[in-house]
């Protein structure tokens, strides 16, 4: 039996995803020119996550959350999100409205 079939890898999650989504929501409040369709928002999250160091954990173990109180972590996420917004705004994967 392959590992893929034997174990539930959906229990793995990257804690940075929560931070990136929250940071994107905050930054888009003042970037009203940026498209917020499903495609663009997911593209921005994916791009920002690819520019941050992942923090994976197993959800079964419960709420052992990394905290965003770490300044270095917040700076990394904020910079990755700024970059992702600028890039997707300049090059959306759909025609501009
Ligand atoms: Zn869009």
mmCIF file of C-alpha atoms and ligand atoms in Angstrom:
data_model
loop_
_atom_site.group_PDB
_atom_site.id
_atom_site.type_symbol
_atom_site.label_atom_id
_atom_site.label_comp_id
_atom_site.label_asym_id
_atom_site.label_seq_id
_atom_site.Cartn_x
_atom_site.Cartn_y
_atom_site.Cartn_z
ATOM 1 C CA UNK A 1 0.000 0.000 0.000
ATOM 2 C CA UNK A 2 1.395 3.341 -0.986
ATOM 3 C CA UNK A 3 2.071 5.913 1.740
ATOM 4 C CA UNK A 4 -0.414 8.241 0.007
ATOM 5 C CA UNK A 5 -3.206 5.699 0.532
ATOM 6 C CA UNK A 6 -2.139 4.569 3.979
ATOM 7 C CA UNK A 7 -1.760 7.930 5.734
ATOM 8 C CA UNK A 8 -3.912 11.080 5.787
ATOM 9 C CA UNK A 9 -1.641 13.878 4.639
ATOM 10 C CA UNK A 10 -4.510 16.378 4.717
ATOM 11 C CA UNK A 11 -3.774 16.642 8.451
ATOM 12 C CA UNK A 12 -0.642 18.582 7.579
ATOM 13 C CA UNK A 13 -1.017 22.311 7.460
ATOM 14 C CA UNK A 14 1.271 25.261 6.987
ATOM 15 C CA UNK A 15 0.656 27.733 9.814
ATOM 16 C CA UNK A 16 1.915 30.565 7.609
ATOM 17 C CA UNK A 17 -1.256 30.231 5.547
ATOM 18 C CA UNK A 18 -3.345 31.749 8.371
ATOM 19 C CA UNK A 19 -0.953 34.680 8.698
ATOM 20 C CA UNK A 20 -0.782 35.305 4.961
ATOM 21 C CA UNK A 21 -4.585 35.302 4.585
ATOM 22 C CA UNK A 22 -5.017 37.697 7.547
ATOM 23 C CA UNK A 23 -2.251 39.983 6.275
ATOM 24 C CA UNK A 24 -3.687 39.991 2.753
ATOM 25 C CA UNK A 25 -7.118 40.923 4.111
ATOM 26 C CA UNK A 26 -5.597 43.821 6.068
ATOM 27 C CA UNK A 27 -3.505 45.116 3.168
ATOM 28 C CA UNK A 28 -6.335 44.885 0.614
ATOM 29 C CA UNK A 29 -8.447 47.226 2.776
ATOM 30 C CA UNK A 30 -6.263 50.062 1.533
ATOM 31 C CA UNK A 31 -5.530 48.636 -1.925
ATOM 32 C CA UNK A 32 -8.998 49.159 -3.359
ATOM 33 C CA UNK A 33 -7.696 49.033 -6.951
ATOM 34 C CA UNK A 34 -6.756 45.359 -6.611
ATOM 35 C CA UNK A 35 -9.140 42.664 -7.908
ATOM 36 C CA UNK A 36 -10.581 40.423 -5.141
ATOM 37 C CA UNK A 37 -12.001 37.604 -7.228
ATOM 38 C CA UNK A 38 -11.374 34.023 -6.089
ATOM 39 C CA UNK A 39 -8.657 33.538 -8.697
ATOM 40 C CA UNK A 40 -6.670 36.663 -7.803
ATOM 41 C CA UNK A 41 -6.955 36.193 -4.033
ATOM 42 C CA UNK A 42 -5.800 32.565 -4.229
ATOM 43 C CA UNK A 43 -2.994 33.550 -6.635
ATOM 44 C CA UNK A 44 -1.838 36.213 -4.159
ATOM 45 C CA UNK A 45 -1.935 33.788 -1.216
ATOM 46 C CA UNK A 46 -0.051 31.094 -3.177
ATOM 47 C CA UNK A 47 2.575 33.560 -4.337
ATOM 48 C CA UNK A 48 3.072 35.038 -0.873
ATOM 49 C CA UNK A 49 3.322 31.546 0.662
ATOM 50 C CA UNK A 50 6.000 30.614 -1.870
ATOM 51 C CA UNK A 51 8.045 33.524 -0.532
ATOM 52 C CA UNK A 52 7.755 32.630 3.143
ATOM 53 C CA UNK A 53 9.434 29.878 5.105
ATOM 54 C CA UNK A 54 6.742 27.287 5.866
ATOM 55 C CA UNK A 55 5.775 26.277 9.412
ATOM 56 C CA UNK A 56 4.072 22.917 9.060
ATOM 57 C CA UNK A 57 2.265 21.158 11.845
ATOM 58 C CA UNK A 58 -0.062 18.216 12.234
ATOM 59 C CA UNK A 59 -3.595 19.334 13.040
ATOM 60 C CA UNK A 60 -4.257 16.222 15.183
ATOM 61 C CA UNK A 61 -1.912 17.596 17.812
ATOM 62 C CA UNK A 62 -4.299 20.448 18.440
ATOM 63 C CA UNK A 63 -3.727 24.129 18.835
ATOM 64 C CA UNK A 64 0.019 24.478 19.014
ATOM 65 C CA UNK A 65 -0.008 27.684 17.038
ATOM 66 C CA UNK A 66 2.971 29.729 16.113
ATOM 67 C CA UNK A 67 2.218 33.315 17.076
ATOM 68 C CA UNK A 68 2.500 36.368 14.878
ATOM 69 C CA UNK A 69 3.951 38.303 17.795
ATOM 70 C CA UNK A 70 7.394 37.480 16.498
ATOM 71 C CA UNK A 71 8.459 40.662 14.641
ATOM 72 C CA UNK A 72 10.624 38.785 12.169
ATOM 73 C CA UNK A 73 7.726 36.544 11.244
ATOM 74 C CA UNK A 74 5.384 39.497 10.758
ATOM 75 C CA UNK A 75 7.901 41.346 8.593
ATOM 76 C CA UNK A 76 8.463 38.279 6.423
ATOM 77 C CA UNK A 77 4.723 37.767 5.897
ATOM 78 C CA UNK A 78 4.000 41.481 5.312
ATOM 79 C CA UNK A 79 6.756 41.784 2.704
ATOM 80 C CA UNK A 80 5.702 38.594 0.925
ATOM 81 C CA UNK A 81 2.099 39.849 0.776
ATOM 82 C CA UNK A 82 3.095 43.296 -0.573
ATOM 83 C CA UNK A 83 5.118 41.578 -3.302
ATOM 84 C CA UNK A 84 2.304 39.180 -4.161
ATOM 85 C CA UNK A 85 -0.311 41.959 -4.398
ATOM 86 C CA UNK A 86 1.923 44.034 -6.690
ATOM 87 C CA UNK A 87 2.735 41.089 -8.919
ATOM 88 C CA UNK A 88 -0.836 39.800 -9.330
ATOM 89 C CA UNK A 89 -2.160 43.353 -9.766
ATOM 90 C CA UNK A 90 0.355 43.901 -12.578
ATOM 91 C CA UNK A 91 -0.234 40.448 -14.106
ATOM 92 C CA UNK A 92 -3.679 39.051 -13.226
ATOM 93 C CA UNK A 93 -4.352 35.559 -14.590
ATOM 94 C CA UNK A 94 -7.552 36.844 -16.219
ATOM 95 C CA UNK A 95 -8.360 39.815 -18.439
ATOM 96 C CA UNK A 96 -8.554 43.113 -16.576
ATOM 97 C CA UNK A 97 -12.095 44.443 -16.023
HETATM 98 ZN ZN1 LIG B 1 -9.345 38.806 -10.312
#
